[in-house]
Structures are given as C-alpha cells and as structure tokens.
PDB file of C-alpha atoms in Angstrom:
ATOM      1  CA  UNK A   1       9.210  14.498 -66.202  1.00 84.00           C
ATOM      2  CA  UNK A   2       7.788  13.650 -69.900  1.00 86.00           C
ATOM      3  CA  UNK A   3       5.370  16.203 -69.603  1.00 92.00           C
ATOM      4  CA  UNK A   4       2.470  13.710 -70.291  1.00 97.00           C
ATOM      5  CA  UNK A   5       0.051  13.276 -67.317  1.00 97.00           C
ATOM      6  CA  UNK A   6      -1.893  10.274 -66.682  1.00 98.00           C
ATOM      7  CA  UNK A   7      -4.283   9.581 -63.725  1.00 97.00           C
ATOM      8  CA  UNK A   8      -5.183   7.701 -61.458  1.00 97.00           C
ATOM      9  CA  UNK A   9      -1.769   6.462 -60.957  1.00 97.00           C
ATOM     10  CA  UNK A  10      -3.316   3.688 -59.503  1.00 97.00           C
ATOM     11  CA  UNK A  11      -6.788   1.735 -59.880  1.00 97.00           C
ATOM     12  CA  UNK A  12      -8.120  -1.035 -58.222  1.00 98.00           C
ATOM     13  CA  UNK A  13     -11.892  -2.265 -58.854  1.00 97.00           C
ATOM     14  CA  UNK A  14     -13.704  -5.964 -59.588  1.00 97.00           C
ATOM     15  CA  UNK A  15     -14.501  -7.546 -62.379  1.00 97.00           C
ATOM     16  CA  UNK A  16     -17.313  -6.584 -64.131  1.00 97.00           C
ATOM     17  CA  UNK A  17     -16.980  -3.198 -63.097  1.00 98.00           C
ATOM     18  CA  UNK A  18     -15.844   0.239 -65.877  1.00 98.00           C
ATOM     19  CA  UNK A  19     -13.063   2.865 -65.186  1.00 98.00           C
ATOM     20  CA  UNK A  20     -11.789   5.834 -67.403  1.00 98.00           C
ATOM     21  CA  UNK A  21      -8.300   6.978 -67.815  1.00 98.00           C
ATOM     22  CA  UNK A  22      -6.868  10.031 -68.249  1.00 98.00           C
ATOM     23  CA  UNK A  23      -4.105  11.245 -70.581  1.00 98.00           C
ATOM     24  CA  UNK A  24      -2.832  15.227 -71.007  1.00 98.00           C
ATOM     25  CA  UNK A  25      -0.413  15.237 -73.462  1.00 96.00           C
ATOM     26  CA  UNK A  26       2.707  17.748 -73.537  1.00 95.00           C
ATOM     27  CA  UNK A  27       1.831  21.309 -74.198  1.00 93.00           C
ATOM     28  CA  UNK A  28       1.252  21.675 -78.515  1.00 89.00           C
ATOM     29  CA  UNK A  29       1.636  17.645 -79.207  1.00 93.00           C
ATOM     30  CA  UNK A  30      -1.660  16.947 -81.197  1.00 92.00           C
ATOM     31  CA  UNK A  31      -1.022  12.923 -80.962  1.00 91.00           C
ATOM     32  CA  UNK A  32      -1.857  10.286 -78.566  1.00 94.00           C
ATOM     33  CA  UNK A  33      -1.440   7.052 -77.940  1.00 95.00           C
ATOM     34  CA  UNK A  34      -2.478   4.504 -75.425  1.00 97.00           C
ATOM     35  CA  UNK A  35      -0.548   1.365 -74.652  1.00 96.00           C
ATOM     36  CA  UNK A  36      -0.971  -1.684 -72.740  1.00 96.00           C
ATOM     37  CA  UNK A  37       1.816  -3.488 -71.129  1.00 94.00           C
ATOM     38  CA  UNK A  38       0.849  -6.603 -68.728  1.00 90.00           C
ATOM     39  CA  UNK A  39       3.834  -9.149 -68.139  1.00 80.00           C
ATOM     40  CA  UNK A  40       2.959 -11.478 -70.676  1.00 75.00           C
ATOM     41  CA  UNK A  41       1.886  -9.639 -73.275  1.00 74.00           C
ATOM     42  CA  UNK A  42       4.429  -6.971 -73.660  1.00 84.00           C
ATOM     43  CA  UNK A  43       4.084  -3.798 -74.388  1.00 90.00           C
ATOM     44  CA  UNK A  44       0.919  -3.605 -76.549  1.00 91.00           C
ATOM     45  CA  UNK A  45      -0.643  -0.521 -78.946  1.00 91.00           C
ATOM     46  CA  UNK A  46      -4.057   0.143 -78.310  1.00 95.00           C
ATOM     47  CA  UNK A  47      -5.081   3.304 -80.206  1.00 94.00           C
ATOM     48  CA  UNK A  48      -3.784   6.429 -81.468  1.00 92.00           C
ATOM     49  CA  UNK A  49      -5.678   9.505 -82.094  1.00 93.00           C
ATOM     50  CA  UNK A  50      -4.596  12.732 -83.927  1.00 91.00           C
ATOM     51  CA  UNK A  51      -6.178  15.842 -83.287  1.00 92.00           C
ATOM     52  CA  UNK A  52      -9.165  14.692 -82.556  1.00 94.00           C
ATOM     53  CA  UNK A  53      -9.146  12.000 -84.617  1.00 94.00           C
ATOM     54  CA  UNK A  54      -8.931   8.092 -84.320  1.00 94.00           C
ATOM     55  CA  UNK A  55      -5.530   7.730 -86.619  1.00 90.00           C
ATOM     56  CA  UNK A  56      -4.863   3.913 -86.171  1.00 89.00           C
ATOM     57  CA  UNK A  57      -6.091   1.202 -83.948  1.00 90.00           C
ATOM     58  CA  UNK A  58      -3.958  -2.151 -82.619  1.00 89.00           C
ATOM     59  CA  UNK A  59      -5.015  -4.475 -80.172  1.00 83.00           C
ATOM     60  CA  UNK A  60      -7.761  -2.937 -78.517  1.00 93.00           C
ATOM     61  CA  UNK A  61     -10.780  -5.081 -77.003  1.00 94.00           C
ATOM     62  CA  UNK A  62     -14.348  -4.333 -78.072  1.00 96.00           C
ATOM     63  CA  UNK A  63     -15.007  -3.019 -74.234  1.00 97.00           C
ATOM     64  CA  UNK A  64     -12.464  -0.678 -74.381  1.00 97.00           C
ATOM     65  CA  UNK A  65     -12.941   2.737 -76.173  1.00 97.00           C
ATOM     66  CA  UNK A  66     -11.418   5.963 -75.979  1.00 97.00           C
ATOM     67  CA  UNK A  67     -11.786   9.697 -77.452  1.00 97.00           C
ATOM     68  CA  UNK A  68      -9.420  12.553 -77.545  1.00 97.00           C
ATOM     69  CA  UNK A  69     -11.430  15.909 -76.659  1.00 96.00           C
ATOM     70  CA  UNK A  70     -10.982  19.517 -78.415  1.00 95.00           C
ATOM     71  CA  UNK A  71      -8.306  20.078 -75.613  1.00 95.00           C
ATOM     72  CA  UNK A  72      -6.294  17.393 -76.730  1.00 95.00           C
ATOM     73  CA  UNK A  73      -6.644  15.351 -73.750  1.00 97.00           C
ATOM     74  CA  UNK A  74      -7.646  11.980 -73.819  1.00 98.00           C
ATOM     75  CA  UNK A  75      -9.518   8.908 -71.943  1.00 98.00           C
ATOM     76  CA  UNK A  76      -9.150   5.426 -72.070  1.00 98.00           C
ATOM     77  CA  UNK A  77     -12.480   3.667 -70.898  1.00 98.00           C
ATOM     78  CA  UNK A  78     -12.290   0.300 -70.221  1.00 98.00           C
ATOM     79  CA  UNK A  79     -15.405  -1.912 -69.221  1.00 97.00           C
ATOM     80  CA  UNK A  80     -16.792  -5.148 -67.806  1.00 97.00           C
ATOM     81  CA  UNK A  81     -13.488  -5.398 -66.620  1.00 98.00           C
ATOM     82  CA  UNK A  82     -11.846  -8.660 -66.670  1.00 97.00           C
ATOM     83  CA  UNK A  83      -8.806 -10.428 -64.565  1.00 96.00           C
ATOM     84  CA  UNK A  84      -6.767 -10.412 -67.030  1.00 94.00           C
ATOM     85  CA  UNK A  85      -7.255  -6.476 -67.897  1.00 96.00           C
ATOM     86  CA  UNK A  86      -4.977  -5.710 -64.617  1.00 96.00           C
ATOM     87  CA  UNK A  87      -2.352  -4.259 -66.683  1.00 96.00           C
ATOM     88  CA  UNK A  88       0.007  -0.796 -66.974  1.00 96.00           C
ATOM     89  CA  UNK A  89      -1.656   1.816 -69.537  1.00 97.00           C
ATOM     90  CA  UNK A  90       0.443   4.136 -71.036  1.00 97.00           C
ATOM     91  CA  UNK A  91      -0.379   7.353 -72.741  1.00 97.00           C
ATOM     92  CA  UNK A  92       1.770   9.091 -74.742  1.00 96.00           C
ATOM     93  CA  UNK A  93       2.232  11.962 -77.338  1.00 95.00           C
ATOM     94  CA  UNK A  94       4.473  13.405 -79.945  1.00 90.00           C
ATOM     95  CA  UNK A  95       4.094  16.794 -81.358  1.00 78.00           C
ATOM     96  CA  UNK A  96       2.781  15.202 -84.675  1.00 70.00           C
ATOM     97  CA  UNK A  97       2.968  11.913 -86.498  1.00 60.00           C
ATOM     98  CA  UNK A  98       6.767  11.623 -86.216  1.00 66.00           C
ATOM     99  CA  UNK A  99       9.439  12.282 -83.638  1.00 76.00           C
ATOM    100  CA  UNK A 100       9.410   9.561 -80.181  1.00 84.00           C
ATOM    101  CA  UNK A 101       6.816   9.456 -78.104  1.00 90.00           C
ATOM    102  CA  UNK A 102       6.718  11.207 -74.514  1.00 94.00           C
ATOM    103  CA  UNK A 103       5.229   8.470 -72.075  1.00 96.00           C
ATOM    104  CA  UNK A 104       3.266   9.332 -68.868  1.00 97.00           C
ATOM    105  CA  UNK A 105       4.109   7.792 -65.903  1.00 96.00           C
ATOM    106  CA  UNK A 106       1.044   5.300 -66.550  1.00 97.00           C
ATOM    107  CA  UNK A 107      -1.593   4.320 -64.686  1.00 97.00           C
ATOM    108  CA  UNK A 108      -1.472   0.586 -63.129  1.00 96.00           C
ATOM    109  CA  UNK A 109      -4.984  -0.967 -63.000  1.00 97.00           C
ATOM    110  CA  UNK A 110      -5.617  -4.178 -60.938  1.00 97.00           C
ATOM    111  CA  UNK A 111      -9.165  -5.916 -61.304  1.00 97.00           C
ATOM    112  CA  UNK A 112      -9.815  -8.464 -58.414  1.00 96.00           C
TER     113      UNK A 112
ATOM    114  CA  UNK B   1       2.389  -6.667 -90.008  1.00 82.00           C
ATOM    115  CA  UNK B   2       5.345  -5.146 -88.664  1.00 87.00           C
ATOM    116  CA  UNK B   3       7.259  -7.190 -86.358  1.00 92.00           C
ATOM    117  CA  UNK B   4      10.468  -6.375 -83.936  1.00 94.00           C
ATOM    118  CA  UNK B   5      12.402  -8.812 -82.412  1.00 95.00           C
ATOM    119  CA  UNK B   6      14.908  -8.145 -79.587  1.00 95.00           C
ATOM    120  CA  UNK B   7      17.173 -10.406 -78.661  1.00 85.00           C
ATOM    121  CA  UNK B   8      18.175 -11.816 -75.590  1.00 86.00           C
ATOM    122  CA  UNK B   9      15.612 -11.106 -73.858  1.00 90.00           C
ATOM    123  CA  UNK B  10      17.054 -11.499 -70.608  1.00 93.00           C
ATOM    124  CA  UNK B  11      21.007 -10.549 -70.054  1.00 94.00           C
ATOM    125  CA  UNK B  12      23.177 -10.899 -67.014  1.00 96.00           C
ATOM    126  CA  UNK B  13      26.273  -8.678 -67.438  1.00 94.00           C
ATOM    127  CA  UNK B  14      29.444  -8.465 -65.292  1.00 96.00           C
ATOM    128  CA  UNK B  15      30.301  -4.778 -64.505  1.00 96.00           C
ATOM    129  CA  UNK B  16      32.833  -3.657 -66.471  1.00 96.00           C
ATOM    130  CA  UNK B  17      32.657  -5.329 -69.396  1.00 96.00           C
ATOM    131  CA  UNK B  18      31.401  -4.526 -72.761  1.00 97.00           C
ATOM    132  CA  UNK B  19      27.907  -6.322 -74.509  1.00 95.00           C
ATOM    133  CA  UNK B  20      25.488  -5.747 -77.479  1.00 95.00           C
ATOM    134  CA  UNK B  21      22.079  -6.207 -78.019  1.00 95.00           C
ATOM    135  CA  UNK B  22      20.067  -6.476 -81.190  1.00 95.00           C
ATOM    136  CA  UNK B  23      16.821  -5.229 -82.417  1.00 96.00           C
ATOM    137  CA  UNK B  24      15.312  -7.146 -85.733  1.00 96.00           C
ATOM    138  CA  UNK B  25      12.161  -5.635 -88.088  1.00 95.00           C
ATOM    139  CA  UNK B  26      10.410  -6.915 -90.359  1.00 93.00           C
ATOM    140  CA  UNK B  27       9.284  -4.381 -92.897  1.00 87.00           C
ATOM    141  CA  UNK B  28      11.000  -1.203 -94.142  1.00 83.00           C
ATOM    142  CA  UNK B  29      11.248   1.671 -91.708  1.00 80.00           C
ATOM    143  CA  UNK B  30      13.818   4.503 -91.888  1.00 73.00           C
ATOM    144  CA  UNK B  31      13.262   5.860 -87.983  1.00 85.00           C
ATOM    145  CA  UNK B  32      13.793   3.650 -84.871  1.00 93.00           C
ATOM    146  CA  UNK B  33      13.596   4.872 -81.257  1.00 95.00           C
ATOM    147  CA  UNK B  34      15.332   3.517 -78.250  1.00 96.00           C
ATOM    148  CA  UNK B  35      13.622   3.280 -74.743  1.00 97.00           C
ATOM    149  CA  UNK B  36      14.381   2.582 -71.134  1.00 97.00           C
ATOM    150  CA  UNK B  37      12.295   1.488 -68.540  1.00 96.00           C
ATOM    151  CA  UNK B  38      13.293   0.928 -64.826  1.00 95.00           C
ATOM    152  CA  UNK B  39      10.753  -1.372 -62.922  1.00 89.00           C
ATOM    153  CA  UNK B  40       7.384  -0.162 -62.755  1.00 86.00           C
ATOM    154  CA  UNK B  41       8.506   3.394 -64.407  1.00 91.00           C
ATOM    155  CA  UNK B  42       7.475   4.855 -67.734  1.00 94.00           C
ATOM    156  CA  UNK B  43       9.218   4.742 -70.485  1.00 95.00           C
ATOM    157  CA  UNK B  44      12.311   6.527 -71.257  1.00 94.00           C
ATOM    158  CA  UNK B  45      13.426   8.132 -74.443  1.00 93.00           C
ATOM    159  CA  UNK B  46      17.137   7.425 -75.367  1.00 95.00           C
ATOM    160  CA  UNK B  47      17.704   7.268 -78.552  1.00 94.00           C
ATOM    161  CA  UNK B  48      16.136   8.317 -82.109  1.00 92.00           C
ATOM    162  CA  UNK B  49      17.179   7.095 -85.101  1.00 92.00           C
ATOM    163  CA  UNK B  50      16.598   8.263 -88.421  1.00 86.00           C
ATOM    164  CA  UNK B  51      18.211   6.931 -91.131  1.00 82.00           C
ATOM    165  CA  UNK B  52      20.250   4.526 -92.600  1.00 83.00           C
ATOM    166  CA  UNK B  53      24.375   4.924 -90.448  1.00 85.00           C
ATOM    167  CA  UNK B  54      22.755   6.269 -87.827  1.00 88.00           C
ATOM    168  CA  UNK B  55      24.914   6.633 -85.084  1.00 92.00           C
ATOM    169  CA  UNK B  56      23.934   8.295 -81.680  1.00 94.00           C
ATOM    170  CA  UNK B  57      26.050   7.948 -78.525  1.00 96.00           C
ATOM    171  CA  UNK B  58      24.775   8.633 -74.890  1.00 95.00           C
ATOM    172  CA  UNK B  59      27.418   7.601 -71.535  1.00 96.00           C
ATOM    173  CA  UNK B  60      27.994   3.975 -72.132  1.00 97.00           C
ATOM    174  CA  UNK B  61      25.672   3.029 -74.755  1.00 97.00           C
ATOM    175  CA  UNK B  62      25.677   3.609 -78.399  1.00 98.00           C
ATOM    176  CA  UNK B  63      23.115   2.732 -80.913  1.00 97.00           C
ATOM    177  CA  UNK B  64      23.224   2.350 -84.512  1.00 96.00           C
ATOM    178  CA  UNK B  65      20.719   1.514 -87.297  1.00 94.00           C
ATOM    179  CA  UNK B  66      21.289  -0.030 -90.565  1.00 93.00           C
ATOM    180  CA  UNK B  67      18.094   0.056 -92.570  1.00 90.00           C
ATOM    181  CA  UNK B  68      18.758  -2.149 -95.058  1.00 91.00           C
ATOM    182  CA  UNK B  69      19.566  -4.644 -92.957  1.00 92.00           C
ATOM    183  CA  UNK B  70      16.749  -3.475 -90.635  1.00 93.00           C
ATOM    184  CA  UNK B  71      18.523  -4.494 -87.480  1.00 94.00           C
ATOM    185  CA  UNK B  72      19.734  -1.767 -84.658  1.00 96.00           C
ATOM    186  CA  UNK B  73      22.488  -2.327 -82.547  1.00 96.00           C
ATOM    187  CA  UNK B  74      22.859  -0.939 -78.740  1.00 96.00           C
ATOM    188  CA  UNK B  75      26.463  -1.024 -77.629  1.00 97.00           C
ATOM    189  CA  UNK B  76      27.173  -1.353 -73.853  1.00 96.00           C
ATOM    190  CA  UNK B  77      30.995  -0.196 -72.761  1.00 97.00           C
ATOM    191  CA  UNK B  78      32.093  -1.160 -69.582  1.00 96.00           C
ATOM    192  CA  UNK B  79      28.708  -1.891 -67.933  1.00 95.00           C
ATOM    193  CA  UNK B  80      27.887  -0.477 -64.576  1.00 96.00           C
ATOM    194  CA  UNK B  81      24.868  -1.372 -62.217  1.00 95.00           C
ATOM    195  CA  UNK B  82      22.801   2.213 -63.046  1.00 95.00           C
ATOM    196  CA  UNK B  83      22.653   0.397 -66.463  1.00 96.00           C
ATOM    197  CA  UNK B  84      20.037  -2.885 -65.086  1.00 96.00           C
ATOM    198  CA  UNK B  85      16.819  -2.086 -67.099  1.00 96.00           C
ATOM    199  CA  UNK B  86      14.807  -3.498 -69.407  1.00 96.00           C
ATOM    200  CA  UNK B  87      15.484  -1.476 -72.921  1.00 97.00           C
ATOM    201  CA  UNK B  88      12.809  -1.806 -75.543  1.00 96.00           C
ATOM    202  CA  UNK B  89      13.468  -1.138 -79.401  1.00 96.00           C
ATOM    203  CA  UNK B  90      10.401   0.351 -81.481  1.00 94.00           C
ATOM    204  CA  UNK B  91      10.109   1.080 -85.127  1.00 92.00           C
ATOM    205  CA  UNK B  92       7.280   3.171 -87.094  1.00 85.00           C
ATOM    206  CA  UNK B  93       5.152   1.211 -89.440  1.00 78.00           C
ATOM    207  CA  UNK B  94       1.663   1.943 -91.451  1.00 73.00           C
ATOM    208  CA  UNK B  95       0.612   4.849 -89.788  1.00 70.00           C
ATOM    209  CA  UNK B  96       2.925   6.345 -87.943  1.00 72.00           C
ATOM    210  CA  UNK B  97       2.162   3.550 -85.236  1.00 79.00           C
ATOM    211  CA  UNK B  98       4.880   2.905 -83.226  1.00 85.00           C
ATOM    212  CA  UNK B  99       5.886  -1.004 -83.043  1.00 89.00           C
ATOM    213  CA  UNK B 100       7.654  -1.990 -79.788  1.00 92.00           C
ATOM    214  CA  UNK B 101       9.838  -5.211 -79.115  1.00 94.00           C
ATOM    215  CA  UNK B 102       9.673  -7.110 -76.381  1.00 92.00           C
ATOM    216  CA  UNK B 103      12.011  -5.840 -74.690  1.00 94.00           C
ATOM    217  CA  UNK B 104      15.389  -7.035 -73.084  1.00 95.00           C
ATOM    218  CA  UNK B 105      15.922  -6.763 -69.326  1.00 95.00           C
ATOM    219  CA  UNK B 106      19.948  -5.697 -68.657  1.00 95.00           C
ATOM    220  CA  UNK B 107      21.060  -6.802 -65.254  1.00 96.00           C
ATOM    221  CA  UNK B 108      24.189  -5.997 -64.346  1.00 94.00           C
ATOM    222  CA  UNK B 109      26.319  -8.209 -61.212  1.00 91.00           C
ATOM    223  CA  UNK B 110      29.146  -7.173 -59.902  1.00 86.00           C
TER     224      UNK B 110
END
C-alpha cells in the first residue's frame, strides 16, 4: 500500500458525459501528479501541482482540468468524454519536488 | 523535450538465466527511478537513482546509472517467473516532472 488513494477504482459512463477523480496523497507529501496510461499511448503526464499550485503541465486535453485543494487532495475532471479517454489515471505524490513518486492504485475509466 | 527510451520492449526470458535491459535519455538528469507494474496494478517503486555509479541491488535485479552516458542498466540474475512484469524507467526533467519510458514487459517461460 503506497499510501496514495484514488477513487472510484472503477468508472464507466458514455461519451459526452463528465466525471471527477479523486487523489489523497500520502500523509505530509505536498506534490501531485496525475498520469494517463491507455495501451497505446503509454504512460502519459498530465499535470502536477505543488501545494496548491499548478507546477507543470504535459499532455493534458483542453476538457480535462484539475485543482489540488488546501488539504492537499486533488481531482482530475475530465469532460465531454470521448472513446478514446477510456484509459488508467494515476495519481501520485512525493513529499516535495524530488524523491519517486508513490502511485495510487488508479482509477480505470471506460467511456462507451 | 526530454525523451526515454527503453529497450526491448517486449522480452521472453527462460528461467534461470541472466538478461539486461536498457533505459536511454535524452537530456541531462542526475536522478532516475525504477518502476514495476504487474497487469492492471499501480506502479511500483524499485529503484532510485541518484547520481552518476549508482548502484542499487534488490533480489535478482540490479540497476545502475551512468549519467554521462545517460543510459541505466537493470540486471536480471537467474530469472524466475515472480519476475514477468512490465518495468518502466523514468527520469526528472524541467520541473521536477517525471519522464517515463515506455516500458518493457519481462515474461519469463520456464
């Protein structure tokens, strides 16, 4: 157990459609970050956020957003959902801008 | 843009016997990290590296870095089945983002 919680585990919904994400990081890490890993894409960096902060952004889509809150969780909102969204997101945190990264158990997201 | 290339991507090992895989970047990064992942599972931390001769060991595998040649090495020894996974390189770039390979899947026959 990483320590980093992530529901829902699993979500399915239709296209069009919006869902949030959830991300807890382990107790005292201040970073978070939010991959996406889909089979042919790999495992891809979406956003990180820092205390509060957004600290860097990859390859995230225009209808995706997130925020971390003053408790240092953090959601992922993703909306008008397409096919090819269905995907694994990851959250994870370190205690600060260095050290590895603690991964939740991710939360798998299927859009019919 | 950082890049991080793992190669093979795909390798079929007969238990017992010993294999390396490589992990390529392409801009200068003094810390690498090692991960696991089993099928559908999260990712698991195995190894960090920090700086140049770098060595960590862990069971079977051993990883090294050498920064100058920014390539990382994970050594297999005598592979056994609990070792099939897919094992994923990353290396920090421009803000502390975390750049992850592709990943290559181990599976090991007997």
């Amino acid at each position: 157990d990483s320590g980093v919680t992530q529901t829902p585990k699993h979500l399915i919904t239709a296209t069009g459609q919006r869902v949030t994400l959830r991300c807890s990081p382990r107790s005292g890490d201040l970073s978070v970050y939010w991959y996406q890993q889909s089979l042919d894409q790999g495992l891809q960096f979406l956003i990180q956020y820092y205390n509060g902060e957004e600290r860097a952004k990859g390859n995230i889509l225009e209808r995706f957003s997130a925020q971390q809150f003053p408790d240092l969780h953090s959601e992922l909102n993703l909306s008008s959902l397409e096919l090819g969204d269905s995907a694994l997101y990851f959250c994870a945190s370190r205690p600060q801008d260095t050290g590895e990264l603690f991964f939740g158990e991710g939360s798998r997201l299927t859009v019919l | 843009e950082l890049k991080v290339e793992q190669n093979p991507l795909f390798l079929s090992m007969q238990e017992g016997k010993n294999y390396t895989i490589y992990c390529n970047y392409s801009t200068t990064s003094d810390r690498l990290y090692w991960y696991r992942q089993d099928p559908g599972k999260s990712l698991e931390s195995l190894f960090v590296l920090l700086s140049n001769g770098a060595v960590k060991q862990e069971g079977r595998l051993m990883a090294s870095l050498d920064t100058k040649a920014r390539l990382s090495t994970l050594h297999i020894t005598a592979a056994v089945h609990d070792l099939s996974a897919t094992y994923f390189c990353a290396v920090t770039g421009a803000n502390s983002k975390l750049t992850f390979g592709k990943g290559i899947t181990l599976s090991v026959r007997p």
